[in-house]
XYZ file of N, CA and C in Angstrom:
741
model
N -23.172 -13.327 18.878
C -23.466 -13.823 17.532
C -23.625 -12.642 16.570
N -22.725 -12.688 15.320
C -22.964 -11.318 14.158
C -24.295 -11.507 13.346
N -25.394 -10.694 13.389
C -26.061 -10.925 12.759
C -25.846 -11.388 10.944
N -26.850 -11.880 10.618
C -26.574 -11.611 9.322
C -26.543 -11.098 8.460
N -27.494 -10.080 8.568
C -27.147 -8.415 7.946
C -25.485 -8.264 8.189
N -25.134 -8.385 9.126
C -23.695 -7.797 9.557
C -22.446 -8.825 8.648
N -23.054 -9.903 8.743
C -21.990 -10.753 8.405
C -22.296 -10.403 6.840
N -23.365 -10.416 6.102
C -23.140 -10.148 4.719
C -22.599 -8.730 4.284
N -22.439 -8.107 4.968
C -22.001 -6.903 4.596
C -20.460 -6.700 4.751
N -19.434 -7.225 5.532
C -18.670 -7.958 6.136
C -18.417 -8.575 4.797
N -18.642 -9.549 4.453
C -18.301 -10.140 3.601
C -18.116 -9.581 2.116
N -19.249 -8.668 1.775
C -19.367 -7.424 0.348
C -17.842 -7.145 0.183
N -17.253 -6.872 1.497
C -16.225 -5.674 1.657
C -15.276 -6.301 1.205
N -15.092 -8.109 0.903
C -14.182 -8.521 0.847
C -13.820 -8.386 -0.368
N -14.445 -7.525 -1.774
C -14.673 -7.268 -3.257
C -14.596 -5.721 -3.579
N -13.604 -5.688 -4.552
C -13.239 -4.044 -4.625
C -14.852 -3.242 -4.424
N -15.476 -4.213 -6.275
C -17.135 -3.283 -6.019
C -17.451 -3.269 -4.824
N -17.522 -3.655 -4.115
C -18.429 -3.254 -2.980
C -17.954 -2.278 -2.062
N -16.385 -2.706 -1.652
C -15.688 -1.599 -1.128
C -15.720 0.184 -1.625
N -16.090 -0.167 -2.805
C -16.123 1.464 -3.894
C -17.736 1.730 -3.257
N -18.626 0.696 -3.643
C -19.929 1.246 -3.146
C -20.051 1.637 -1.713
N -19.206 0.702 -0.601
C -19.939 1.231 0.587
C -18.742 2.303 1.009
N -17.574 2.685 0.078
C -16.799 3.655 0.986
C -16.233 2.953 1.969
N -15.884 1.855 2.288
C -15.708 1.163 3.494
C -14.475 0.314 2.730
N -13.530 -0.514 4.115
C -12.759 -1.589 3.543
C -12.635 -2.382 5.341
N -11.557 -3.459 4.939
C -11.764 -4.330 6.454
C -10.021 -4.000 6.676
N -9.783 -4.169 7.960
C -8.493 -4.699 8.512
C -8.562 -5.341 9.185
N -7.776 -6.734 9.023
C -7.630 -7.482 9.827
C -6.435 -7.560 10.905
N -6.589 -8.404 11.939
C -5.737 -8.846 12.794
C -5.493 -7.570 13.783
N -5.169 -7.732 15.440
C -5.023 -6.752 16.248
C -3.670 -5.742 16.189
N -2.993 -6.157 15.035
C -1.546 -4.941 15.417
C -2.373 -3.917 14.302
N -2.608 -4.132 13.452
C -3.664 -3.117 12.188
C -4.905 -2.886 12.789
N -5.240 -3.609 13.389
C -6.548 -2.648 13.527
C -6.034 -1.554 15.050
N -5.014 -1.819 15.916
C -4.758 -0.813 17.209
C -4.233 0.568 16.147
N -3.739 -0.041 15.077
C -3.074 0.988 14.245
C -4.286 2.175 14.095
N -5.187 1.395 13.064
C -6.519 2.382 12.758
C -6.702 3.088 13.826
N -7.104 2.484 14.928
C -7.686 2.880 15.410
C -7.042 4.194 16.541
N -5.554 4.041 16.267
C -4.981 5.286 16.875
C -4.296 6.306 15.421
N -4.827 5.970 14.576
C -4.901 6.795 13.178
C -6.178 7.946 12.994
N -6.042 8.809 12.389
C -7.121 9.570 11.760
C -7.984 9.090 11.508
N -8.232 7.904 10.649
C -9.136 7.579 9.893
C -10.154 6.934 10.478
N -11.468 7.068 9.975
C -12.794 6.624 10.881
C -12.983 4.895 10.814
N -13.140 4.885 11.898
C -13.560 3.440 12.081
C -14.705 3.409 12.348
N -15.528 2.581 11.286
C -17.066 1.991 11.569
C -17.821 1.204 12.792
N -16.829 0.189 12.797
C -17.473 -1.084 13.565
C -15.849 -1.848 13.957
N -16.180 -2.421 15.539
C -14.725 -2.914 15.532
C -15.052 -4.782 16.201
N -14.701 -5.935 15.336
C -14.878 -6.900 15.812
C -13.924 -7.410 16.936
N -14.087 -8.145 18.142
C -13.104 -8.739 18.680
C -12.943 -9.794 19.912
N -12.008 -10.889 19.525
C -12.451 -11.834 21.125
C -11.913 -11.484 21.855
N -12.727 -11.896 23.097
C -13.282 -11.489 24.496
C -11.332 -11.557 25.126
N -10.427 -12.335 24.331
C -8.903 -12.689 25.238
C -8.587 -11.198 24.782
N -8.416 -11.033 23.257
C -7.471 -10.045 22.974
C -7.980 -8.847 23.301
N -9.388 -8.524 23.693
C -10.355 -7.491 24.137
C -9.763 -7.114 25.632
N -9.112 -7.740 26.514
C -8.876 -7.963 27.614
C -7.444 -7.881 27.638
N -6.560 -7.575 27.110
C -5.325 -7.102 26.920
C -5.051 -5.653 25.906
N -6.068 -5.351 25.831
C -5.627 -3.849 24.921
C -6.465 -2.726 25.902
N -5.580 -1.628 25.601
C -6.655 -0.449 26.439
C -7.835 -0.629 25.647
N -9.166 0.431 26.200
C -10.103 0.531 26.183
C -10.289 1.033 25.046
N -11.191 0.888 23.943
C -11.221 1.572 23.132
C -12.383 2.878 22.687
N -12.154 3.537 21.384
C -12.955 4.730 22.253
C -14.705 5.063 22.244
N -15.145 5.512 23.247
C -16.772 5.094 23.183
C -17.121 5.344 22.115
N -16.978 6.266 21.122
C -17.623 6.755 19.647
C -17.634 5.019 18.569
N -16.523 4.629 18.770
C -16.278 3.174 18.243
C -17.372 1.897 18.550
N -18.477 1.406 17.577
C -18.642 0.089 17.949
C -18.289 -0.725 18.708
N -18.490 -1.683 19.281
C -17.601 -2.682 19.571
C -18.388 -3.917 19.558
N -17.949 -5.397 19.258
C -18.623 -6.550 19.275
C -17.467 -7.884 19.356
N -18.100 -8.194 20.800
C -17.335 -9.052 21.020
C -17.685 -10.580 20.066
N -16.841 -11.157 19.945
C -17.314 -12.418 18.746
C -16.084 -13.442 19.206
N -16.026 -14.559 18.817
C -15.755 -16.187 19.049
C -14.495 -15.952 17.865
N -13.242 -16.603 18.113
C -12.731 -16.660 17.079
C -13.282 -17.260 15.868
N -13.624 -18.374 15.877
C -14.406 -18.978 14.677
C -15.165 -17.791 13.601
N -16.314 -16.698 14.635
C -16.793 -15.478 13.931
C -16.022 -15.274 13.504
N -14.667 -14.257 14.167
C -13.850 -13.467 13.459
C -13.108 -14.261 12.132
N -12.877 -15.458 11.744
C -12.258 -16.114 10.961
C -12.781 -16.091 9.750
N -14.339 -16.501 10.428
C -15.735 -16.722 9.150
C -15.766 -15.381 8.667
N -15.742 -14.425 9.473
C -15.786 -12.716 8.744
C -14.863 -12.377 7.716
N -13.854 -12.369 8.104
C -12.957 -11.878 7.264
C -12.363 -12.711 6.251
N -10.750 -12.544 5.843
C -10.212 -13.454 4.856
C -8.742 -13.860 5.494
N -8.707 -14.390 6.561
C -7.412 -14.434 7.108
C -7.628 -16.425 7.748
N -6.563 -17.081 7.179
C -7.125 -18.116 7.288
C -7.540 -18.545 9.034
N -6.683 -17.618 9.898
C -7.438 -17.916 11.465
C -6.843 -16.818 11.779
N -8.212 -15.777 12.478
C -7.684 -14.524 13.211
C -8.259 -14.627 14.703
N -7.276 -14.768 15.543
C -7.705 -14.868 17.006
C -7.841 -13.381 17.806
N -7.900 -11.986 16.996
C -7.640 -11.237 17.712
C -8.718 -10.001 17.084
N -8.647 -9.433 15.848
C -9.463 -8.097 15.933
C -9.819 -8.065 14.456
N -10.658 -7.730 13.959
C -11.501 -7.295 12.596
C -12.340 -5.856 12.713
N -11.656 -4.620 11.973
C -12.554 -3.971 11.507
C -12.984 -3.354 10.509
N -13.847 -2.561 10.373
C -14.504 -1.654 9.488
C -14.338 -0.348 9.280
N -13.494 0.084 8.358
C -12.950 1.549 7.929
C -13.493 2.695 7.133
N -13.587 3.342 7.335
C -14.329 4.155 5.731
C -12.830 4.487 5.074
N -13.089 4.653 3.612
C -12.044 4.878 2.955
C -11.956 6.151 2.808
N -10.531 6.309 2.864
C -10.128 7.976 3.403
C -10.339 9.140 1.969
N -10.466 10.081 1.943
C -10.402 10.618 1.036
C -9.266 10.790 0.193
N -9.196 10.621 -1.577
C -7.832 10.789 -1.988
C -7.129 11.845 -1.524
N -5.692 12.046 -1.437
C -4.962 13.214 -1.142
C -4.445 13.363 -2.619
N -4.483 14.015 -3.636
C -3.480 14.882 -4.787
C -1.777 14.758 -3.776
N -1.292 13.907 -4.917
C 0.203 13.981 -4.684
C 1.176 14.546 -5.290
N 1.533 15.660 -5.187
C 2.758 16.332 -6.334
C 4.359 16.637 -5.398
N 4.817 16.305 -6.097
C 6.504 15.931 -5.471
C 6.856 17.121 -5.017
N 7.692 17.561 -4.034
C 8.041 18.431 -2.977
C 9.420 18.192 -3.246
N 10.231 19.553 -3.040
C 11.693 19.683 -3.504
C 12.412 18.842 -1.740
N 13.064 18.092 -2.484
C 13.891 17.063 -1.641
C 13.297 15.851 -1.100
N 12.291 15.824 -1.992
C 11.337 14.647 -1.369
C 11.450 13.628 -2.158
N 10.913 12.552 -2.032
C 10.884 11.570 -3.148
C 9.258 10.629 -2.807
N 8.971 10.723 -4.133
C 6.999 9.831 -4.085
C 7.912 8.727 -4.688
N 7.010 7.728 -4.153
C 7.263 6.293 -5.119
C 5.865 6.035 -5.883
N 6.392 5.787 -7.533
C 4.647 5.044 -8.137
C 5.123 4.146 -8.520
N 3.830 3.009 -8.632
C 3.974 1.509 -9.403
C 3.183 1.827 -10.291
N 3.656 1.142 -11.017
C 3.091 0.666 -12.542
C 2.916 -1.103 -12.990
N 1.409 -1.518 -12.886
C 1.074 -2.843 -12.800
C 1.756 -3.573 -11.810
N 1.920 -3.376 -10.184
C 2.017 -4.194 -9.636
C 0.646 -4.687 -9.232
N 0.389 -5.862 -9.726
C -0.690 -6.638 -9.251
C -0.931 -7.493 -8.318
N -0.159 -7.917 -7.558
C 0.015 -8.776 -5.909
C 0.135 -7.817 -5.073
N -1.136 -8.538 -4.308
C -1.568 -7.512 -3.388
C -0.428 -7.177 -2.152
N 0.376 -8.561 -2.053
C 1.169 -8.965 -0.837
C 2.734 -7.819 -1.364
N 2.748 -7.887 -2.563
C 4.034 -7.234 -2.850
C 3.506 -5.431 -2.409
N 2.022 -5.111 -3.309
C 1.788 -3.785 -3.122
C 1.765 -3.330 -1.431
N 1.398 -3.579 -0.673
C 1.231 -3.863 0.967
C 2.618 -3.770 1.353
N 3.758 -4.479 1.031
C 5.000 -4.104 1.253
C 5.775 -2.883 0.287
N 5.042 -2.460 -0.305
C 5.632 -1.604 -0.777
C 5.376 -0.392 -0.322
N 4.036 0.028 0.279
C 3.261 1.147 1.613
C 3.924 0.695 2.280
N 4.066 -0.501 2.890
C 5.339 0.009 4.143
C 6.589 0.337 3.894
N 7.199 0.012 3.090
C 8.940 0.684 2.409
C 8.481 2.272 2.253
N 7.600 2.406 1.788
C 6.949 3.958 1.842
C 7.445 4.528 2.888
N 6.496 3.698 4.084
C 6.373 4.906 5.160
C 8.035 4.112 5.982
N 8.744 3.054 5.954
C 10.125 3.683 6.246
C 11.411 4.352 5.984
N 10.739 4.355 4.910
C 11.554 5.774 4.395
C 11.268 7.059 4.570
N 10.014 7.256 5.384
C 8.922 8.727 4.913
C 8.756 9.613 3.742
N 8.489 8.167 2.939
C 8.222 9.165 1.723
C 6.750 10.191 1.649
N 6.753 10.617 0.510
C 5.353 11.926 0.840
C 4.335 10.553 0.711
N 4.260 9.365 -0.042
C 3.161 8.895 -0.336
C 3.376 8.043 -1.367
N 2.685 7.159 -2.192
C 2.553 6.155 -3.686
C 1.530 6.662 -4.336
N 2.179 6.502 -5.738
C 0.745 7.140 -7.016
C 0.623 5.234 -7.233
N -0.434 4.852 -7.395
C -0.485 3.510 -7.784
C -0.894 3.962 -9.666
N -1.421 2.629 -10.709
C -1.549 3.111 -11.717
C -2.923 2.375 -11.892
N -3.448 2.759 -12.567
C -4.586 2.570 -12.155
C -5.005 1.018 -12.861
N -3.628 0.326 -13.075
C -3.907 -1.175 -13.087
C -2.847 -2.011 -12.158
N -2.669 -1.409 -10.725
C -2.220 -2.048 -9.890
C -3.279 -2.699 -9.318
N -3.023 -3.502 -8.383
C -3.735 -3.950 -6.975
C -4.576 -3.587 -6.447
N -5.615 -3.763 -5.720
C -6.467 -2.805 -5.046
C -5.729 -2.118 -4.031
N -5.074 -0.696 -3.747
C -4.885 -0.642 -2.387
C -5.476 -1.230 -1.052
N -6.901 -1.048 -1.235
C -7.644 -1.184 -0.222
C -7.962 -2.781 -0.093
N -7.337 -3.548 -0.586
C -7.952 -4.889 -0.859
C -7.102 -5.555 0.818
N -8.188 -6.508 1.515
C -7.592 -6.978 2.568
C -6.381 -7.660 2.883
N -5.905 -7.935 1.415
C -4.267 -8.118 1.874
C -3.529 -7.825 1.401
N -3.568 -6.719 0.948
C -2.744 -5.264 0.431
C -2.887 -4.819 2.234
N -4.123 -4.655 2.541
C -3.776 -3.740 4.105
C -3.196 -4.719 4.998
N -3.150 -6.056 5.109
C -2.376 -6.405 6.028
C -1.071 -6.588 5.895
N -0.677 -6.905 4.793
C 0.835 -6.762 4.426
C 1.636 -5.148 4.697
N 1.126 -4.308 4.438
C 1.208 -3.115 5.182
C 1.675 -2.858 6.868
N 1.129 -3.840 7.616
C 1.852 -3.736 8.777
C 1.403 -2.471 9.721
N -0.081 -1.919 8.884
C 0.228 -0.481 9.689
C -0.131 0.860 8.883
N 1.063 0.543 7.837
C 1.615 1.694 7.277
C 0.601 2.571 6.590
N -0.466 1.645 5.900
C -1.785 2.327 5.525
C -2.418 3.253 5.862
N -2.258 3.788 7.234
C -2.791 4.241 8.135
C -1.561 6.049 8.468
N -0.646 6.096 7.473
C 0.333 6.854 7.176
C 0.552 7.623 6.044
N 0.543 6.035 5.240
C 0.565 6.915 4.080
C -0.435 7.300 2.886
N 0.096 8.480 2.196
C -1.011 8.932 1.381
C -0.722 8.124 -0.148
N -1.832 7.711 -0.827
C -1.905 6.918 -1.754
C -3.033 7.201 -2.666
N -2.807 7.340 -4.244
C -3.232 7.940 -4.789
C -3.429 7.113 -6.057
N -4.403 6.678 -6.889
C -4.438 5.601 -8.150
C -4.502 6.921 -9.004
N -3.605 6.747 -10.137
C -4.143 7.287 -11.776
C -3.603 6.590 -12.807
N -3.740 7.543 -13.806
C -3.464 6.656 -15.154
C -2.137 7.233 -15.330
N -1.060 6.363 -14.688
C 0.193 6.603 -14.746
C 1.484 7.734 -15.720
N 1.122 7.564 -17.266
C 1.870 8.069 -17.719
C 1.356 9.675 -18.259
N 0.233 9.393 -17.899
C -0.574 11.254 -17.928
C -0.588 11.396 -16.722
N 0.119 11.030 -15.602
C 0.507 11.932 -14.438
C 1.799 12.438 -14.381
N 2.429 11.218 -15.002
C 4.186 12.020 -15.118
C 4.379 13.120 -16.371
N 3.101 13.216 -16.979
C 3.040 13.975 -18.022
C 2.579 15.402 -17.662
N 2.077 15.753 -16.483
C 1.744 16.493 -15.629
C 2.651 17.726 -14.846
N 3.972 16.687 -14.699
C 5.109 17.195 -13.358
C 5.892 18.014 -14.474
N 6.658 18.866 -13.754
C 7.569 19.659 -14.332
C 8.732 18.829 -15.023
N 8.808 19.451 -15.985
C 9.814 18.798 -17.007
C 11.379 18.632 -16.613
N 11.346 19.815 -15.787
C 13.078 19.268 -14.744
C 13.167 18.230 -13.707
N 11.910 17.399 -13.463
C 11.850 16.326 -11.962
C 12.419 15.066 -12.600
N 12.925 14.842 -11.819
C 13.608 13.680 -12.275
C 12.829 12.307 -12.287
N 13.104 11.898 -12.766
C 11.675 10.092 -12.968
C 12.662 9.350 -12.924
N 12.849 8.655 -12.370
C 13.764 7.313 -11.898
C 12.600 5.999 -12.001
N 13.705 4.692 -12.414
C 12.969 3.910 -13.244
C 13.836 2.728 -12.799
N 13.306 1.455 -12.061
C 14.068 0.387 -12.341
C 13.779 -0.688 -13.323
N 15.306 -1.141 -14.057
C 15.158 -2.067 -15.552
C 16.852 -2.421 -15.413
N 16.290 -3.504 -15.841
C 17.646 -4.464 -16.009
C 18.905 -3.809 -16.963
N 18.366 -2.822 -17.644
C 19.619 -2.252 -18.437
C 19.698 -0.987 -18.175
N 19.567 -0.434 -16.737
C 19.424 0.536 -15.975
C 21.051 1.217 -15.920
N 21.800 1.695 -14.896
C 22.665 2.057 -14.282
C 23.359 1.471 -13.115
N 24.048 1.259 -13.089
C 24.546 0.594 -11.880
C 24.508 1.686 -10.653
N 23.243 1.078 -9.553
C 22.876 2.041 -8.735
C 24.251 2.180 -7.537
N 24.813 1.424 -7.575
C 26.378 1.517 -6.601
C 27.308 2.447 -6.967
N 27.272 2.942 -8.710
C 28.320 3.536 -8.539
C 27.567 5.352 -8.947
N 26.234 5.376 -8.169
C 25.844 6.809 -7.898
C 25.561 7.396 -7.245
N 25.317 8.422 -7.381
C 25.103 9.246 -5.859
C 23.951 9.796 -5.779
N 22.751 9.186 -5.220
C 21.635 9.446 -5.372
C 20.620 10.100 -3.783
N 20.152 11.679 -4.323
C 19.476 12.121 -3.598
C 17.908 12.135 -3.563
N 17.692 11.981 -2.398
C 15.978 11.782 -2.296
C 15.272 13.236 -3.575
N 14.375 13.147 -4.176
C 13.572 13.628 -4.838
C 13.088 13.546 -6.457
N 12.354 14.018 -6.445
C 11.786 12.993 -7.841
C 10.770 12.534 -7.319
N 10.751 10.789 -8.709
C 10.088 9.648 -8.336
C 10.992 8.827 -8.767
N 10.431 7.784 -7.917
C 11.187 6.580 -8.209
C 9.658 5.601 -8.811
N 9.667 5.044 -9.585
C 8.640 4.067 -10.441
C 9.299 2.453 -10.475
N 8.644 1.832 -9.639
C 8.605 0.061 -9.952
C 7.395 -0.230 -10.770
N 8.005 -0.941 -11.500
C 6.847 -1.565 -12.497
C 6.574 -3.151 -11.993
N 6.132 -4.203 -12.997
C 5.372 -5.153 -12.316
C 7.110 -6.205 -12.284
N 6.875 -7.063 -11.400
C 8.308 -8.415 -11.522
C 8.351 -8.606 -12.340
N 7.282 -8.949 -13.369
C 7.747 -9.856 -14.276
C 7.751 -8.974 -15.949
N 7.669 -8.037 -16.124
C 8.046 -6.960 -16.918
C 8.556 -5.262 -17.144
N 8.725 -5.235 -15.591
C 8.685 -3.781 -15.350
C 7.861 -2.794 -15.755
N 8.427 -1.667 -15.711
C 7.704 -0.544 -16.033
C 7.211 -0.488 -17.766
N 5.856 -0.437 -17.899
C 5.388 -0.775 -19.629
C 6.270 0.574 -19.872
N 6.316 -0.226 -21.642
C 6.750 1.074 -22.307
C 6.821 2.511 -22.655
N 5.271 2.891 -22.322
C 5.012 4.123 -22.063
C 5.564 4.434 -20.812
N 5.669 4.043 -20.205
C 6.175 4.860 -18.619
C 7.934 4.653 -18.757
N 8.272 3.646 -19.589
C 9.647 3.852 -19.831
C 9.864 5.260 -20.170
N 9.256 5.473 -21.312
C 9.894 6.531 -22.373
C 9.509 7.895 -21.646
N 9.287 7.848 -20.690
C 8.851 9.143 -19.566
C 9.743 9.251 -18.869
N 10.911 7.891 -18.397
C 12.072 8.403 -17.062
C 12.943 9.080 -17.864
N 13.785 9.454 -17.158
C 14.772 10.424 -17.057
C 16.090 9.586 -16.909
N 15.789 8.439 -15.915
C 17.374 7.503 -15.866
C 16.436 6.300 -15.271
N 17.322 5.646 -16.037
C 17.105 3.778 -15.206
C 18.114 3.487 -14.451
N 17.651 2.904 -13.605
C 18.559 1.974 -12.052
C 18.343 0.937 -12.215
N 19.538 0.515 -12.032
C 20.132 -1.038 -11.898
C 20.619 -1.554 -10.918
N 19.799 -2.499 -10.269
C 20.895 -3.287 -8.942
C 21.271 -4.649 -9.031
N 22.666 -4.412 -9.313
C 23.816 -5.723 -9.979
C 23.411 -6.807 -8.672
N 24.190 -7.689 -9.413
C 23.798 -8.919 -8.193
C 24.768 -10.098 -9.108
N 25.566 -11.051 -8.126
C 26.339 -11.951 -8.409
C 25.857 -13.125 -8.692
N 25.087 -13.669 -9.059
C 24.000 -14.969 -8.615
C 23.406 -15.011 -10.154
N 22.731 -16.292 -10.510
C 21.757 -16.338 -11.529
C 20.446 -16.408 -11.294
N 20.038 -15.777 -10.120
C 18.668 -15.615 -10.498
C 18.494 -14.035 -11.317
N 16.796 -14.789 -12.326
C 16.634 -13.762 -13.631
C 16.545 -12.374 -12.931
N 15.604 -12.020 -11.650
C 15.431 -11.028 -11.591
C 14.811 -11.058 -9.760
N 14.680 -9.513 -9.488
C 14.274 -9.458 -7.872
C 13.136 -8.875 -7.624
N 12.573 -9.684 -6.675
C 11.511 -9.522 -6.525
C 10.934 -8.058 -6.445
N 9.587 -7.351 -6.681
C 9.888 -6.013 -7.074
C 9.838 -5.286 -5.420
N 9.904 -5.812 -4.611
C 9.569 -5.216 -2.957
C 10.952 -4.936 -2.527
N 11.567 -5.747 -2.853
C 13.235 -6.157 -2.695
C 14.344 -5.464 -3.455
N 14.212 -4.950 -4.433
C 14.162 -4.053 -5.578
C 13.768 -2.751 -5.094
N 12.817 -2.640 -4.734
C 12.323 -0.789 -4.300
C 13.240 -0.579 -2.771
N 13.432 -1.782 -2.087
C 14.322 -1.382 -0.759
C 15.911 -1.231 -1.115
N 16.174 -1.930 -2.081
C 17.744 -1.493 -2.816
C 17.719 -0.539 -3.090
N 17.139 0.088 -3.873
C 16.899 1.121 -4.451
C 16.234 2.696 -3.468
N 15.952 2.439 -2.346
C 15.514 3.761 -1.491
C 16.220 3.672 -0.811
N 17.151 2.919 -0.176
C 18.264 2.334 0.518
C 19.505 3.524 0.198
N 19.365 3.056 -1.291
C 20.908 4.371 -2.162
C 20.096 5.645 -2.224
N 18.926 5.945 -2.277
C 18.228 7.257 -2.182
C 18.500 8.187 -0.562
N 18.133 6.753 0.358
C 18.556 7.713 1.494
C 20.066 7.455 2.572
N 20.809 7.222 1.312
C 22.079 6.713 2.457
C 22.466 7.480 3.686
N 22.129 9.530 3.486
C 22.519 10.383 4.699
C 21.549 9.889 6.024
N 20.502 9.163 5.449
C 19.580 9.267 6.818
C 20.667 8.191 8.277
């Protein structure tokens, strides 16, 4: 049984404030939390039932552990039924991200769904990019389903919030800023090498105006069909797709 000290605290985490106050955030479900937990990053407390406890190696003595009822694990977290693992992370320290010759960072600008931002850390890390600048009116990174949509990848990559257009205001004036917008370039007929940034803005308006008037070139990915526009997760994989065609 989780106490209730435990369970309200548990629950705090499920709210940015609180996550900022305790330094802490949750992951749910057992493929993210085996992740953490063979990641760098410190794990607090690790919830889990007694089945899926009994099919994973051992985990390591420094680690909590508390076995709990699925029902607990369900009531804990925010996952509408988790039969397998819940834990408790401290939040990692920011890393400073500045672009590396042949590399390519990806930043968003107002993506606000958590489920899109979460897939967009993982397009991150399969591409191996250095990391995401978020803006500092995206999503919560750390929000519990921003990390499960992630798949993992959280646990990889480095991620960094600022105030978007005074960071590109920052970088050297020769880096290239790449930008997707509907009156972009037709990304098929270029030849595009990893480095720079590449910037998605939100689905349903792209990149605001200020962060327009900062790229360097807009990308465009044509499409035969009438739908208005693509989703922006779907969009950043077109688009890193033509960035890394040598891989």
């Amino acid at each position: 049984m989780v106490s209730k000290a435990v369970a309200k605290y548990v629950h705090a985490l499920h709210l940015k404030k609180y996550r900022l106050r305790h330094g802490a955030f949750l992951v749910e479900g057992g493929k993210s939390v085996q992740e953490l937990l063979s990641s760098g990053l410190l794990t607090e407390r690790v919830f889990l039932t007694a089945e899926f406890a009994a099919k994973i190696p051992p985990l390591p003595a420094k680690v909590p552990v508390e076995i709990v009822t699925e029902a607990d694990l369900t009531h804990l977290g925010t996952l509408a039924n988790n039969t397998t693992a819940l834990a408790i992370a401290h939040l990692p320290a920011e890393t400073p991200l500045h672009p590396a010759p042949n590399q390519l960072l990806l930043a968003l600008d107002q993506v606000r769904d958590p489920g899109n931002l979460g897939t967009l850390i993982r397009l991150a890390d399969w591409y191996g990019l250095q990391g995401v600048v978020c803006s500092d009116t995206c999503a919560d990174p750390w929000a519990p389903k921003t990390i499960a949509a992630t798949m993992g990848s959280f646990t990889r990559v480095a991620i960094w919030q600022r105030e978007l257009p005074e960071w590109l205001d920052s970088l050297p004036a020769a880096l290239p800023r790449y930008g997707a917008h509907l009156e972009g370039d037709n990304v098929h007929r270029l030849t595009l090498q990893p480095g720079g940034v590449l910037i998605m803005g939100s689905e349903s308006h792209g990149p605001r105006p200020e962060v327009l008037a900062r790229l360097t070139q807009r990308l465009y990915s044509p499409g035969a069909g009438g739908a208005e526009s693509l989703n922006v997760a779907v969009s950043a994989a077109i688009l890193l797709d033509n960035f890394h065609r040598a891989l």
